[in-house]
Short mmCIF file of C-alpha atoms in Angstrom, two decimals:
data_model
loop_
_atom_site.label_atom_id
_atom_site.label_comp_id
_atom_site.label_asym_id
_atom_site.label_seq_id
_atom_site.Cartn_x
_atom_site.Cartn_y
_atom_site.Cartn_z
CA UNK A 1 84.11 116.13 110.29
CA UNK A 2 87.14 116.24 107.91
CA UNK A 3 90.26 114.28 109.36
CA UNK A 4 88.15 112.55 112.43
CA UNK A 5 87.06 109.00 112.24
CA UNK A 6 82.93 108.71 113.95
CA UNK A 7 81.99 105.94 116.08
CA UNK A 8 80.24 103.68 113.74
CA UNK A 9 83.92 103.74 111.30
CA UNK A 10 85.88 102.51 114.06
CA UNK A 11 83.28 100.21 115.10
CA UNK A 12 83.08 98.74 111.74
CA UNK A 13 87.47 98.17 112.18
CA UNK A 14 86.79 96.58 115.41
CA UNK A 15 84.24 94.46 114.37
CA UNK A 16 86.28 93.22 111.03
CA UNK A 17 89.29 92.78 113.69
CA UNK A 18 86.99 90.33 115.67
CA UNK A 19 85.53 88.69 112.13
CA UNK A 20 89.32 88.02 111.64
CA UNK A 21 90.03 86.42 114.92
CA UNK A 22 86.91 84.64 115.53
CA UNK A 23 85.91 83.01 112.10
CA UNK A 24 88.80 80.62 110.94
CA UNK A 25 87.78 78.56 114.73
CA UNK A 26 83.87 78.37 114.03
CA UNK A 27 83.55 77.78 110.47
CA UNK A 28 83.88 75.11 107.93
CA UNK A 29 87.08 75.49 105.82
CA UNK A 30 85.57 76.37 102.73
CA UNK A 31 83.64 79.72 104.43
CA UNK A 32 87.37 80.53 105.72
CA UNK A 33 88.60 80.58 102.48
CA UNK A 34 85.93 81.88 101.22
CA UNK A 35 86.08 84.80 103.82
CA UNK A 36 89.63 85.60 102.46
CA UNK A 37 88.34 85.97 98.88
CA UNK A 38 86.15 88.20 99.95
CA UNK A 39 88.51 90.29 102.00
CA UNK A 40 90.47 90.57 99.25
CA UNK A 41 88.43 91.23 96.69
CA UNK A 42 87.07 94.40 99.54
CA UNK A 43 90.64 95.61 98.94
CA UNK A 44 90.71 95.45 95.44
CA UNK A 45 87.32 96.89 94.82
CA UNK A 46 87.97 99.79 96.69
CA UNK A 47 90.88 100.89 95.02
CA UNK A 48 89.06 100.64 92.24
CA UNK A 49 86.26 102.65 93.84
CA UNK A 50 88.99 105.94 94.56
CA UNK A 51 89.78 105.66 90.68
CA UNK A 52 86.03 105.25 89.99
CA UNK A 53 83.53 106.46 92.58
CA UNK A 54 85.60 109.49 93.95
CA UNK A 55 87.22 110.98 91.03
CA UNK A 56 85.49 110.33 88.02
CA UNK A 57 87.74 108.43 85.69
CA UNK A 58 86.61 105.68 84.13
CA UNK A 59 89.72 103.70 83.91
CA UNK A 60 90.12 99.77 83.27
CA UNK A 61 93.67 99.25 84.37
CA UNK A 62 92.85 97.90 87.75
CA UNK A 63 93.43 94.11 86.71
CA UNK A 64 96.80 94.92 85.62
CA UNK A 65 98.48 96.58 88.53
CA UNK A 66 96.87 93.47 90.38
CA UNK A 67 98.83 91.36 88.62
CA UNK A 68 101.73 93.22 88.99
CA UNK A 69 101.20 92.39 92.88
CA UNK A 70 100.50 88.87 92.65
CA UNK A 71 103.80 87.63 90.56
CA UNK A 72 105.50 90.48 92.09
CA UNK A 73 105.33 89.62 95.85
CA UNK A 74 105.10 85.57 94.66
CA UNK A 75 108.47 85.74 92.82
CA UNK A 76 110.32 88.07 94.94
CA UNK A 77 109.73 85.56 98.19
CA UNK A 78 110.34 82.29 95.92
CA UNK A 79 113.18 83.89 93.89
CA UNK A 80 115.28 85.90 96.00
CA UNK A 81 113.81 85.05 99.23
CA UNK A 82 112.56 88.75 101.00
CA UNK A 83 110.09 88.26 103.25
CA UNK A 84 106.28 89.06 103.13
CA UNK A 85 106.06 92.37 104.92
CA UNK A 86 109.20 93.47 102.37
CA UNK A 87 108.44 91.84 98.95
CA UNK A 88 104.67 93.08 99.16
CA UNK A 89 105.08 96.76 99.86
CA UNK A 90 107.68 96.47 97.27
CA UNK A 91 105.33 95.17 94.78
CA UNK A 92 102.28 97.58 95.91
CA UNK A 93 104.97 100.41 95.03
CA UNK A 94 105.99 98.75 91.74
CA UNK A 95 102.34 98.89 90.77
CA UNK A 96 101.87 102.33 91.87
CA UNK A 97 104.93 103.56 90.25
CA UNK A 98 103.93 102.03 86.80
CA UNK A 99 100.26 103.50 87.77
CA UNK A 100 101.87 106.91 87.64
CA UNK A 101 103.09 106.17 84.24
CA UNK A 102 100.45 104.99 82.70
CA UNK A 103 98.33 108.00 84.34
CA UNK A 104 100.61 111.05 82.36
CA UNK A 105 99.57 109.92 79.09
CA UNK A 106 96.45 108.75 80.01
CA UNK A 107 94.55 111.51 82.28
CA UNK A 108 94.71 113.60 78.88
CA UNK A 109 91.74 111.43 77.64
CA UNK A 110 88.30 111.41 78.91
CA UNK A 111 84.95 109.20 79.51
CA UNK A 112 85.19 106.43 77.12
CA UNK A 113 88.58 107.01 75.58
CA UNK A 114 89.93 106.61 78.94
CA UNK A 115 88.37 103.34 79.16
CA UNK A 116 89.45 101.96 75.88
CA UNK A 117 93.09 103.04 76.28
CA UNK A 118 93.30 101.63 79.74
CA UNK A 119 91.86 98.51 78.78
CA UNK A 120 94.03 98.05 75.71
CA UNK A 121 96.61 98.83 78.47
CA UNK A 122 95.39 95.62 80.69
CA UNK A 123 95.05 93.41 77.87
CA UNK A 124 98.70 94.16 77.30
CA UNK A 125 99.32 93.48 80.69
CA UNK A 126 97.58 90.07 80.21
CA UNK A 127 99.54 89.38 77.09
CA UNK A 128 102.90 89.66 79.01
CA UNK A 129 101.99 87.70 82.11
CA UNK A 130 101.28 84.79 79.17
CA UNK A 131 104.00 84.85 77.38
CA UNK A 132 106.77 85.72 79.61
CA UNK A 133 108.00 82.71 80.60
CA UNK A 134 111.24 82.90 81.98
CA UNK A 135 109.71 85.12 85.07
CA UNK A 136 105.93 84.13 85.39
CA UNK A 137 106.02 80.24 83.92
CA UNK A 138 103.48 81.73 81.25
CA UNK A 139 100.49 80.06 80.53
CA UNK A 140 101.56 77.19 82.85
CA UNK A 141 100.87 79.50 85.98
CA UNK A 142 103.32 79.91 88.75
CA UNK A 143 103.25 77.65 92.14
CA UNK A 144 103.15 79.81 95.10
CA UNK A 145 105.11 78.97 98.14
CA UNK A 146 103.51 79.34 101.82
CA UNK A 147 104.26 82.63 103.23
CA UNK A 148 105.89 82.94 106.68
CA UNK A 149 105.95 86.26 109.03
CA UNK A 150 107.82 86.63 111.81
CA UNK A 151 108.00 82.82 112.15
CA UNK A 152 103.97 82.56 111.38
CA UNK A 153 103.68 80.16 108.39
CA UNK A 154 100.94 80.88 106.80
CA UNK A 155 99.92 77.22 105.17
CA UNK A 156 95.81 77.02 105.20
CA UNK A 157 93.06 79.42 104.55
CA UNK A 158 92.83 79.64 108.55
CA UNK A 159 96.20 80.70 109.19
CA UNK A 160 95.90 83.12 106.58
CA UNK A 161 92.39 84.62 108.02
CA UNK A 162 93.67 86.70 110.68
CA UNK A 163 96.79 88.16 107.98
CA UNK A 164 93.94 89.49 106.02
CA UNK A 165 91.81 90.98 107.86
CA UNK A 166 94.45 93.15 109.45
CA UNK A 167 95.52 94.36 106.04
CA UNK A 168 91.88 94.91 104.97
CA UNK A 169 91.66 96.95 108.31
CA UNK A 170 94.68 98.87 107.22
CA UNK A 171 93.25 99.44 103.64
CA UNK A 172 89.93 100.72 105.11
CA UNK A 173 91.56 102.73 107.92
CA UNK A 174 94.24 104.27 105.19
CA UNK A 175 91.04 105.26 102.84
CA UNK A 176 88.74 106.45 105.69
CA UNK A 177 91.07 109.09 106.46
CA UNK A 178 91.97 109.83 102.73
CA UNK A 179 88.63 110.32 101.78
CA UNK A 180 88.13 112.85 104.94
CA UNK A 181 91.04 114.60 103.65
CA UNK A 182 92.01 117.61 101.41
CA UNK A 183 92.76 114.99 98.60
CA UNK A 184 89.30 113.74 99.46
CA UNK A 185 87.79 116.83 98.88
CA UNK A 186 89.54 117.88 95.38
CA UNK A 187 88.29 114.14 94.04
CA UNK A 188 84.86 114.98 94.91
CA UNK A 189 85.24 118.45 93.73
CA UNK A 190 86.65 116.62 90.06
CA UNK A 191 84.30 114.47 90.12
CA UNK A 192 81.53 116.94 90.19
CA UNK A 193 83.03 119.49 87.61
CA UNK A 194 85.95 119.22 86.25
CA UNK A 195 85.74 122.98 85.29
CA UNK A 196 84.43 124.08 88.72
CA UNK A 197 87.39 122.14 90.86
CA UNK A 198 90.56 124.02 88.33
CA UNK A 199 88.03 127.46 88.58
CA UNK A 200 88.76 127.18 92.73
CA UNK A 201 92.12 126.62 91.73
CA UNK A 202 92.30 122.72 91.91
CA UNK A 203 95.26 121.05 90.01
CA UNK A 204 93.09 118.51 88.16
CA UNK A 205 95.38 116.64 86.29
CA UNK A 206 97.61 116.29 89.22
CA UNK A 207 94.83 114.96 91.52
CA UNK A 208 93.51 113.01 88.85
CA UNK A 209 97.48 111.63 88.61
CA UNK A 210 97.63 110.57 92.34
CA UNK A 211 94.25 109.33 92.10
CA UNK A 212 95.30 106.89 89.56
CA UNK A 213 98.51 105.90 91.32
CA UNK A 214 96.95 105.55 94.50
CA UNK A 215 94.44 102.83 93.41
CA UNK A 216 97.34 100.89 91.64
CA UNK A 217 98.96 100.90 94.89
CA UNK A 218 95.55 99.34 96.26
CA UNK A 219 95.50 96.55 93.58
CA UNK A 220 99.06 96.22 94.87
CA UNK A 221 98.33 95.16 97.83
CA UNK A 222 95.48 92.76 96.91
CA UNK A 223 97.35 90.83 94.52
CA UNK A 224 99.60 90.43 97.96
CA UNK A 225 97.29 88.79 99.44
CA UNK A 226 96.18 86.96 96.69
CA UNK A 227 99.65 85.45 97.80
CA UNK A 228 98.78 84.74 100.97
CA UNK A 229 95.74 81.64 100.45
CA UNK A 230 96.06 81.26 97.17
CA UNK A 231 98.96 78.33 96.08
CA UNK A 232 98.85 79.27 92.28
CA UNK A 233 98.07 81.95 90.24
CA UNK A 234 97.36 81.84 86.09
CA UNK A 235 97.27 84.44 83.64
CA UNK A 236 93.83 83.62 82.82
CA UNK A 237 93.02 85.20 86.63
CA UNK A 238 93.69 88.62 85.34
CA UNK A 239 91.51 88.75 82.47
CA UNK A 240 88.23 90.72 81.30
CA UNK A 241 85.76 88.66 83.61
CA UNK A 242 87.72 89.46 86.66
CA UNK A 243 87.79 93.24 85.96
CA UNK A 244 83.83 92.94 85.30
CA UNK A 245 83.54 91.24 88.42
CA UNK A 246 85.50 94.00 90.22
CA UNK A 247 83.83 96.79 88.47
CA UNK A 248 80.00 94.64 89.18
CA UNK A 249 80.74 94.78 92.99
CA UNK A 250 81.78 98.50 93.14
CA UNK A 251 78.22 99.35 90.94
CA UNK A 252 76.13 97.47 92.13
CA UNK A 253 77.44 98.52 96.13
CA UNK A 254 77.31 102.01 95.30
CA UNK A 255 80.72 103.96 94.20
CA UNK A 256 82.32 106.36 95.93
CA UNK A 257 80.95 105.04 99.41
CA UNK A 258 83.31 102.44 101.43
CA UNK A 259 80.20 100.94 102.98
CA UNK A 260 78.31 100.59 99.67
CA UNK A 261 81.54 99.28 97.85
CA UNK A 262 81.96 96.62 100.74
CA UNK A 263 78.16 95.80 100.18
CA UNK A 264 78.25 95.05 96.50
CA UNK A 265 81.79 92.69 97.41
CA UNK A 266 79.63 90.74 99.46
CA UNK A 267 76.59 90.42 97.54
CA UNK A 268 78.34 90.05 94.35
CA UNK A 269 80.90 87.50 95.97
CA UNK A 270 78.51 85.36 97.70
CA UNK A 271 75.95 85.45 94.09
CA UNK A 272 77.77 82.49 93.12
CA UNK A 273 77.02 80.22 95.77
CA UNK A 274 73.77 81.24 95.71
CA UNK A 275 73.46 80.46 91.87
CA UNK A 276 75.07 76.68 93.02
CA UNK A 277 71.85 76.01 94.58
CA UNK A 278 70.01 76.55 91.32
CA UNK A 279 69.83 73.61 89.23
CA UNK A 280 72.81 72.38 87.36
CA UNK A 281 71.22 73.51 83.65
CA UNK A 282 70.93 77.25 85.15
CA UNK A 283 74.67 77.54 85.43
CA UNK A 284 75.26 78.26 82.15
CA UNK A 285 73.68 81.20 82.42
CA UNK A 286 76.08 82.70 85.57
CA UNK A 287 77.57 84.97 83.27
CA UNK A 288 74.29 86.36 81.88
CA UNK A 289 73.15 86.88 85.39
CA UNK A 290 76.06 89.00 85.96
CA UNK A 291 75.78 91.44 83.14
CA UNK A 292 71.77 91.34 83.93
CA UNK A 293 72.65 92.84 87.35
CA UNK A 294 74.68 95.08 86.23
CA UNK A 295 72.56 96.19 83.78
CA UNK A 296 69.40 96.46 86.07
CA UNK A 297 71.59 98.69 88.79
CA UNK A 298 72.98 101.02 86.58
CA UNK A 299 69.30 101.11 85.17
CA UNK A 300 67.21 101.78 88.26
CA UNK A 301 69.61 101.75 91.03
CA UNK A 302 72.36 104.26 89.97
CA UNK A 303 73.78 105.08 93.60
CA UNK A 304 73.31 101.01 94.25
CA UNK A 305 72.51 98.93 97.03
CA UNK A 306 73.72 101.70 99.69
CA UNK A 307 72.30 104.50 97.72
CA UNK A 308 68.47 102.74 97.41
CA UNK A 309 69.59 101.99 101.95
CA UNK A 310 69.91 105.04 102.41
CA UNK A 311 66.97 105.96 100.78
CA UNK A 312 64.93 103.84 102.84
CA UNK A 313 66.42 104.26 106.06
CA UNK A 314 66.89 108.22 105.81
CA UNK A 315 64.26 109.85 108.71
CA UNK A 316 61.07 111.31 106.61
CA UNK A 317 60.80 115.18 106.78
CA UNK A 318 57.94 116.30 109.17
CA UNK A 319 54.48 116.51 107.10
CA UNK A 320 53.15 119.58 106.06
CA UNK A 321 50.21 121.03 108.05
CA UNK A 322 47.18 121.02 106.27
CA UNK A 323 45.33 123.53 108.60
CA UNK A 324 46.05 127.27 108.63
CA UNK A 325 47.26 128.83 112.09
CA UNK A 326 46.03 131.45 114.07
CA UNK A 327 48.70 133.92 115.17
CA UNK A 328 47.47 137.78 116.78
CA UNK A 329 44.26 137.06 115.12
CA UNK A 330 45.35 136.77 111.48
CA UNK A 331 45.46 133.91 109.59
CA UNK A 332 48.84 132.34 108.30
CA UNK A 333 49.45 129.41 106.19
CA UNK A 334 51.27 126.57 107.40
CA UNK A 335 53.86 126.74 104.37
CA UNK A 336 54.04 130.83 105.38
CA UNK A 337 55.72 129.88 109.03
CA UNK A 338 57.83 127.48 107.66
CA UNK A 339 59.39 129.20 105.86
#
């Protein structure tokens, strides 16, 4: 039902709640920080997912608004000293607000113009973060201080654990009931048919508008954490392979399904570490592995991993009787009484 969380969504907040709590005490450091990428990369893929899955618009901008987040919440702490829980909202809304600018101009274009202009829009993005010196040390990269809130320094990938799976929770809990909403509905209904959703009186280029600020306001808030484990951050971070990598985990999950975009995270996150185990002359070909994926999914699995679950796992419809039935005497086909 729209506007009602079920069971198994507020199970799956309780459970990432107790994943939080429980993990940075019973695992090596590495799987901690590890965990956090992950987490992070959950926030940042689904943001990506309400730009992608939900509404339709294949736009490439999603890199750059998580940039925006990373320097924004690192240099407002360093620089003029505003807390966590201040200079990260203010950053999410920075990213959100230039979101909303970049989405006038560019909801007006469609399928792969939309693409190309919001790419050439990231690369520009890119290009600034390099050369701007004076505010993000350029090529160089920029040293991030430990974050502290409320007195809670946050100094090793375990004491950041806990920070980020409470904002994931948030981010999932935000989008859960966004998705179940009216806004929910008119991104399906765009997604669909463009022409069907304004025929039942749908503002489409308004939805399509908050759609796009809304999931700069999600890359926002992952390049915030970024701040919170990571101790430096590089220009070269927030360049074409990381938006393939973001756009490989929402495919190959399944888009516009939080379950299926959290799926492809952690298949496509852990995929290195599997590929570590190969031996050392294979590693060359990570990259190729990536776009073979991708590939193959879009190929054969186009609703991904959850899509092909669901598939699997959906209950069978009852078989058709093969023998005729016997009803007052007279003879009627099986097919007859079902329908």
């Amino acid at each position: 039902m729209y506007g009602r969380l079920q069971t198994r969504e507020i199970a799956a907040l309780v459970a990432i709640l107790a994943f939080g709590c429980l993990l940075p005490y019973a695992a090596p450091e590495y799987f901690v920080y590890l965990g956090n990428s992950l987490m992070m990369y959950a926030i940042l893929a689904l943001g990506l997912d309400l730009l992608l899955g939900w509404s339709g618009q294949f736009a490439f901008a999603h890199i750059a608004f998580f940039g925006v987040g990373i320097y924004g919440t690192a240099i407002l702490q360093q620089r003029y000293g505003l807390p966590f829980l201040v200079s990260m909202p203010i950053s999410a809304a920075a990213a959100g607000m230039l979101g909303w600018l970049i989405a006038w101009p560019s909801t007006r274009l469609r399928s792969v113009y939309l693409a190309l202009a919001t790419y050439a829009f990231a690369e520009c993005a890119q290009w600034v973060f390099r050369t701007w010196d004076s505010v993000t040390k350029g090529s160089d990269g920029l040293r991030i201080s430990p974050t502290a809130i409320f007195g809670y320094v946050i100094n090793s990938d375990q004491r950041a654990f806990p920070v980020v799976a409470i904002l994931l929770c948030l981010v999932v809990l935000s989008l859960q009931y966004l998705t179940k909403s009216k806004l929910g509905r008119h991104l399906c209904a765009i997604r669909d048919s463009e022409h069907v959703a304004a025929a039942s009186g749908i503002d489409v280029r308004q939805v399509k508008i908050t759609a796009f600020t809304l999931s700069a306001v999600y890359a926002g808030i992952a390049g915030g954490v970024y701040v919170l484990f990571q101790s430096f951050v590089n220009p070269d971070v927030l360049g074409a392979s990381q938006l393939v990598l973001v756009l490989t985990m929402v495919v190959v999950g399944g888009s516009g399904s939080l379950i299926g975009v959290t799926l492809g995270v952690v298949v496509v996150g852990l995929l290195p570490e599997v590929l570590r185990l190969a031996p050392s002359t294979l590693l060359v070909w990570q990259e190729f592995v990536y776009g073979l994926i991708l590939v193959l999914v879009v190929m054969f699995m186009p609703r991904g991993l959850w899509g092909v679950m669901n598939k699997w796992f959906a209950p069978k419809p009852a078989m058709a009787l093969n023998a005729s039935t016997k009803t007052d005497g007279d003879t009627v086909d099986a097919q007859e009484v079902g329908r």
